[in-house]
CSV table of C-alpha atoms and ligand atoms in Angstrom, one decimal:
chain,number,residue,atom,x,y,z
J,30,GLU,CA,-0.6,1.7,1.9
J,31,LEU,CA,-2.2,2.5,-1.6
J,32,TYR,CA,-0.1,4.4,-3.8
J,33,ARG,CA,-1.8,7.9,-4.0
J,34,GLU,CA,-3.2,9.6,-6.6
J,35,PHE,CA,-3.5,13.3,-7.2
J,36,ASN,CA,-5.7,15.2,-9.3
J,37,ASN,CA,-3.5,18.4,-9.7
J,38,LEU,CA,0.1,19.8,-8.5
J,39,THR,CA,-1.9,22.2,-6.0
J,40,GLU,CA,-3.5,18.9,-4.3
J,41,LEU,CA,0.2,17.4,-4.1
J,42,GLU,CA,1.6,20.6,-2.6
J,43,ARG,CA,-1.0,20.7,0.2
J,44,THR,CA,-0.6,17.4,0.8
J,45,VAL,CA,3.3,17.4,1.0
J,46,GLU,CA,3.3,20.7,3.4
J,47,GLU,CA,1.0,18.6,5.7
J,48,ILE,CA,3.2,15.9,5.8
J,49,LEU,CA,6.6,17.8,6.1
J,50,ASN,CA,4.7,20.6,8.3
J,51,VAL,CA,6.3,23.3,6.4
J,52,LYS,CA,4.7,26.8,5.7
J,53,LYS,CA,5.0,26.3,1.9
J,54,VAL,CA,5.9,23.5,-0.7
J,55,ILE,CA,5.8,24.6,-4.7
J,56,VAL,CA,5.8,21.4,-6.5
J,57,VAL,CA,6.9,21.5,-10.3
J,58,LYS,CA,5.9,18.9,-13.0
J,59,GLY,CA,8.3,16.2,-14.0
J,60,ASP,CA,11.6,14.7,-12.7
J,61,VAL,CA,14.9,16.2,-12.7
J,62,SER,CA,16.7,13.1,-12.9
J,63,LYS,CA,14.7,11.9,-16.2
J,64,ASP,CA,14.5,15.2,-17.9
J,65,GLU,CA,17.0,18.0,-17.5
J,66,TYR,CA,14.8,20.7,-18.5
J,67,VAL,CA,12.9,20.0,-15.0
J,68,PHE,CA,15.8,22.2,-13.4
J,69,ASP,CA,14.6,24.8,-15.4
J,70,SER,CA,11.2,24.4,-14.1
J,71,LEU,CA,12.7,24.3,-10.7
J,72,GLY,CA,14.9,27.4,-11.5
J,73,SER,CA,12.0,29.6,-12.8
J,74,ALA,CA,9.7,28.6,-9.8
J,75,THR,CA,12.4,29.7,-7.4
J,76,ALA,CA,13.2,32.7,-9.4
J,77,LYS,CA,9.3,33.8,-9.3
J,78,LEU,CA,9.2,33.4,-5.6
J,79,ILE,CA,12.5,35.4,-5.0
J,80,GLU,CA,11.5,38.3,-6.7
J,81,GLY,CA,8.2,38.5,-4.6
J,82,ILE,CA,10.3,38.2,-1.7
J,83,LEU,CA,12.9,40.6,-2.3
J,84,GLN,CA,13.1,44.3,-0.8
J,85,ASP,CA,15.4,46.9,-1.1
J,86,GLY,CA,18.7,46.4,0.5
J,87,TYR,CA,18.3,42.6,1.1
J,88,LYS,CA,21.5,40.6,1.3
J,89,ILE,CA,20.7,37.1,-0.5
J,90,GLY,CA,22.9,33.7,0.3
J,91,VAL,CA,23.1,31.0,-2.2
J,92,THR,CA,25.0,28.0,-2.1
J,93,GLY,CA,26.0,25.9,-5.1
J,94,GLY,CA,25.1,22.9,-7.0
J,95,ARG,CA,23.0,21.9,-10.4
J,96,THR,CA,19.9,23.0,-9.0
J,97,LEU,CA,20.9,26.3,-7.7
J,98,SER,CA,22.7,27.0,-10.9
J,99,ALA,CA,19.3,26.8,-12.8
J,100,ILE,CA,17.9,29.4,-10.4
J,101,ALA,CA,20.5,32.0,-11.4
J,102,ASP,CA,19.8,30.9,-15.2
J,103,GLU,CA,16.3,31.6,-14.9
J,104,MET,CA,16.2,34.7,-12.9
J,105,SER,CA,14.8,37.8,-15.1
J,106,LEU,CA,16.6,41.1,-15.4
J,107,ASN,CA,13.9,43.1,-14.3
J,108,THR,CA,14.4,43.6,-10.7
J,109,LYS,CA,12.9,46.9,-9.3
J,110,ARG,CA,14.6,46.5,-5.8
J,111,LYS,CA,18.1,48.6,-5.2
J,112,ASN,CA,20.9,47.9,-3.1
J,113,LEU,CA,20.7,44.2,-3.1
J,114,THR,CA,23.8,42.0,-2.2
J,115,VAL,CA,24.6,38.2,-3.4
J,116,ILE,CA,26.7,36.4,-1.4
J,117,PRO,CA,27.9,32.8,-1.5
J,118,ALA,CA,26.9,30.9,1.8
J,119,ARG,CA,30.2,29.0,2.1
J,120,GLY,CA,33.4,28.7,0.5
J,121,SER,CA,33.4,26.6,-2.7
J,122,LEU,CA,36.8,27.1,-4.5
J,123,GLY,CA,37.9,23.5,-6.0
J,124,ARG,CA,34.7,22.7,-7.5
J,125,SER,CA,33.3,22.4,-10.9
J,126,VAL,CA,33.1,26.1,-12.1
J,127,GLY,CA,29.8,26.7,-13.2
J,128,TYR,CA,28.0,24.8,-10.1
J,129,GLN,CA,30.0,26.7,-7.5
J,130,SER,CA,28.2,29.1,-5.1
J,131,ASN,CA,30.7,31.9,-6.1
J,132,SER,CA,30.0,31.5,-9.7
J,133,ILE,CA,26.1,31.2,-8.9
J,134,ALA,CA,26.2,34.4,-6.8
J,135,SER,CA,27.8,36.3,-9.5
J,136,LYS,CA,25.5,35.3,-12.1
J,137,LEU,CA,22.5,35.9,-9.9
J,138,ALA,CA,23.9,39.3,-9.0
J,139,GLN,CA,24.4,40.4,-12.5
J,140,LYS,CA,20.6,39.4,-13.2
J,141,LEU,CA,19.8,41.5,-9.9
J,142,ASN,CA,21.7,44.4,-10.4
J,143,ALA,CA,23.0,43.3,-7.4
J,144,GLU,CA,26.6,43.4,-5.5
J,145,TYR,CA,28.3,40.4,-5.2
J,146,GLN,CA,30.4,39.4,-2.4
J,147,ILE,CA,33.0,37.1,-3.1
J,148,LEU,CA,33.9,34.4,-0.3
J,149,PRO,CA,37.2,33.7,-1.3
J,150,VAL,CA,38.1,30.4,0.5
J,151,PRO,CA,38.3,26.7,-0.6
J,152,ASP,CA,35.3,24.2,0.4
J,153,THR,CA,37.8,22.3,2.7
J,154,ALA,CA,40.9,23.2,4.3
J,155,SER,CA,42.8,22.8,7.7
J,156,GLU,CA,41.7,24.2,10.8
J,157,GLU,CA,44.8,26.5,10.8
J,158,ALA,CA,44.3,27.5,7.2
J,159,MET,CA,40.7,28.8,8.0
J,160,LYS,CA,41.9,30.7,10.9
J,161,MET,CA,44.5,32.5,8.6
J,162,LEU,CA,41.9,33.0,5.9
J,163,MET,CA,39.7,34.6,8.4
J,164,ASP,CA,42.3,37.4,9.1
J,165,ASN,CA,41.7,38.4,5.7
J,166,GLN,CA,39.6,41.6,5.3
J,167,GLU,CA,37.6,40.5,2.3
J,168,VAL,CA,36.8,37.1,3.8
J,169,LYS,CA,35.9,38.9,7.3
J,170,GLU,CA,33.3,41.4,5.6
J,171,ALA,CA,31.6,38.4,3.6
J,172,TYR,CA,31.5,36.3,6.7
J,173,GLU,CA,29.6,39.5,8.5
J,174,LYS,CA,27.2,39.9,5.7
J,175,LEU,CA,26.6,36.1,5.8
J,176,LYS,CA,25.5,36.3,9.6
J,177,ASN,CA,23.3,39.0,8.3
J,178,LEU,CA,21.2,37.2,5.4
J,179,ASP,CA,17.6,38.3,4.6
J,180,VAL,CA,17.3,35.4,2.6
J,181,LEU,CA,19.0,32.1,1.7
J,182,ILE,CA,18.3,30.0,-1.2
J,183,PHE,CA,20.0,26.5,-0.7
J,184,GLY,CA,20.1,23.1,-2.3
J,185,VAL,CA,19.6,20.0,-0.7
J,186,GLY,CA,21.7,17.0,-1.3
J,187,ARG,CA,22.1,13.3,-0.5
J,188,ALA,CA,24.7,12.5,2.1
J,189,ASP,CA,26.2,9.7,0.2
J,190,VAL,CA,26.4,11.5,-3.1
J,191,MET,CA,27.9,14.8,-1.4
J,192,THR,CA,30.7,12.9,0.5
J,193,GLY,CA,31.6,11.5,-3.1
J,194,ARG,CA,31.3,15.0,-4.5
J,195,ARG,CA,33.4,16.8,-2.0
J,196,GLY,CA,36.1,13.9,-2.5
J,197,SER,CA,35.9,12.9,0.9
J,198,SER,CA,38.3,10.4,2.2
J,199,ASP,CA,36.8,6.5,2.2
J,200,GLU,CA,37.2,6.7,6.1
J,201,LEU,CA,35.4,9.9,6.6
J,202,LYS,CA,32.8,9.0,3.9
J,203,SER,CA,31.9,5.8,5.9
J,204,SER,CA,31.9,7.5,9.3
J,205,ILE,CA,29.5,10.2,7.9
J,206,LEU,CA,27.0,7.6,6.5
J,207,LYS,CA,27.7,5.5,9.7
J,208,SER,CA,26.3,8.3,11.8
J,209,GLY,CA,23.2,8.2,9.9
J,210,ALA,CA,23.8,11.0,7.6
J,211,VAL,CA,21.2,11.0,5.1
J,212,ALA,CA,21.0,14.8,3.8
J,213,GLU,CA,23.6,17.6,3.2
J,214,ALA,CA,22.9,21.3,3.0
J,215,PHE,CA,25.1,24.3,3.3
J,216,GLY,CA,28.0,22.1,4.5
J,217,HIS,CA,26.0,20.3,7.4
J,218,TYR,CA,25.0,16.9,7.3
J,219,PHE,CA,21.9,15.7,8.8
J,220,ASN,CA,20.1,12.5,9.6
J,221,ILE,CA,16.6,11.7,8.9
J,222,LYS,CA,15.5,13.5,12.1
J,223,GLY,CA,17.4,16.7,10.9
J,224,GLU,CA,19.8,16.3,13.7
J,225,LYS,CA,23.2,17.1,12.4
J,226,VAL,CA,25.9,14.7,12.5
J,227,TYR,CA,28.6,16.1,10.7
J,228,HIS,CA,29.9,19.5,9.1
J,229,SER,CA,32.4,20.3,6.4
J,230,GLN,CA,35.3,22.1,7.5
J,231,SER,CA,34.6,25.4,5.6
J,232,ILE,CA,33.6,28.9,6.2
J,233,GLY,CA,29.9,29.2,6.1
J,234,ILE,CA,26.7,29.5,8.0
J,235,THR,CA,26.2,27.7,11.4
J,236,ILE,CA,22.9,26.3,12.1
J,237,SER,CA,21.9,28.8,14.7
J,238,GLU,CA,22.4,31.5,11.9
J,239,PHE,CA,20.4,29.3,9.5
J,240,LEU,CA,17.6,29.5,12.2
J,241,LYS,CA,17.7,33.4,12.3
J,242,ILE,CA,17.7,34.0,8.6
J,243,PRO,CA,14.1,35.4,7.9
J,244,ASN,CA,13.5,33.7,4.5
J,245,VAL,CA,14.7,30.3,3.5
J,246,ILE,CA,14.1,28.9,0.7
J,247,GLY,CA,15.3,24.8,-0.4
J,248,VAL,CA,15.2,23.7,-3.8
J,249,ALA,CA,15.5,20.1,-4.8
J,250,GLY,CA,14.5,17.6,-7.4
J,251,GLY,CA,14.5,14.0,-7.9
J,252,ASP,CA,12.9,11.3,-6.1
J,253,GLU,CA,16.1,10.0,-4.9
J,254,LYS,CA,16.3,13.0,-2.7
J,255,SER,CA,13.2,12.8,-1.0
J,256,GLU,CA,14.6,11.5,2.5
J,257,ALA,CA,16.9,14.3,2.0
J,258,ILE,CA,14.1,16.6,1.8
J,259,MET,CA,12.2,15.3,4.5
J,260,SER,CA,15.0,15.6,7.0
J,261,ILE,CA,16.0,19.3,5.8
J,262,SER,CA,12.3,20.0,6.1
J,263,THR,CA,12.6,19.3,10.1
J,264,LEU,CA,15.1,22.2,10.4
J,265,ARG,CA,12.7,25.2,10.4
J,266,SER,CA,8.8,24.9,10.0
J,267,ASP,CA,8.9,28.4,8.2
J,268,MET,CA,11.1,27.2,5.2
J,269,VAL,CA,9.8,27.1,1.8
J,270,LEU,CA,10.6,24.3,-0.3
J,271,VAL,CA,10.9,24.1,-4.1
J,272,ILE,CA,10.6,20.5,-5.2
J,273,ASP,CA,9.7,18.5,-8.2
J,274,GLU,CA,6.8,16.1,-8.7
J,275,SER,CA,8.8,12.8,-8.3
J,276,ALA,CA,10.0,14.0,-5.1
J,277,ALA,CA,6.7,15.1,-4.0
J,278,LYS,CA,5.3,12.0,-4.8
J,279,ARG,CA,7.8,9.7,-3.4
J,280,ILE,CA,7.5,11.7,0.1
J,281,VAL,CA,3.8,11.3,0.0
J,282,ASN,CA,4.0,7.4,-0.4
J,283,ILE,CA,7.1,6.6,1.7
J,284,ARG,CA,5.5,8.3,4.7
R,18,F6P,O1,27.8,22.0,-2.7
R,18,F6P,C1,26.4,22.6,-2.6
R,18,F6P,C2,25.2,22.2,-2.4
R,18,F6P,O2,24.1,23.2,-2.6
R,18,F6P,C3,25.0,21.2,-1.3
R,18,F6P,O3,25.1,21.9,0.2
R,18,F6P,C4,23.8,20.4,-1.7
R,18,F6P,O4,23.9,19.1,-1.1
R,18,F6P,C5,24.2,20.3,-3.2
R,18,F6P,O5,24.9,21.4,-3.6
R,18,F6P,C6,23.2,20.0,-4.0
R,18,F6P,O6,23.7,20.1,-5.3
R,18,F6P,P1,22.6,19.4,-6.9
R,18,F6P,O7,21.8,20.7,-7.0
R,18,F6P,O8,23.9,19.5,-7.7
R,18,F6P,O9,22.2,18.1,-6.5
């Protein structure tokens, strides 16, 4: 197949929407892997999108990562909405502070003049430890809210990168990858068809909860994430994706 050229980003957006069969794709110019500032573009495009969706009283879930932190950075301070709550979509203690969902949620909450509900649980812990944490009132409350999100904004990662970042053992890492995982989002690993092949042990949203959230927005950049984005896009046809030009072009051309 010939490498397809596009006259403008809108044409590219419509083409990716058709290929992925999702409601809306927003494409920002550039490549995050080459230029750091493209993260700002992803962040501000997503921030604008969120401002258009928010209603009074909304509960907003966020995940962690470099991409999500750019959204909190780029969010403007002039929201007119009241009684908003921002909740990290899963436990995240023990990672680089700036990119943890907890810190991203708190920054976003400040910008939106929203309440911030901490989810004070580690990213990974034994089943027993998790059970004990679930007895904690604060954890329970956060978890109840998580089950009733109005909006989820989530990052998308490559399975191989995320198993590394999560510090999984070599054994676990290779078993996750052998199961065909190409993508990771909100603590779940998926194969190219969007089938869940593994989930990290943490308190967070389940797939069936994810499917019920009225507004879900996935954000990712870099052409190395194209397969991961394709995988995640199969989860819901009514999701919105904010991606960069390099990921979009790779999706069009590896189809
Ligand atoms: O760890 C949180 C998370 O949102 C993952 O679910 C996702 O795979 C990853 O971060 C994306 O991180 P980044 O934006 O740094 O590539």
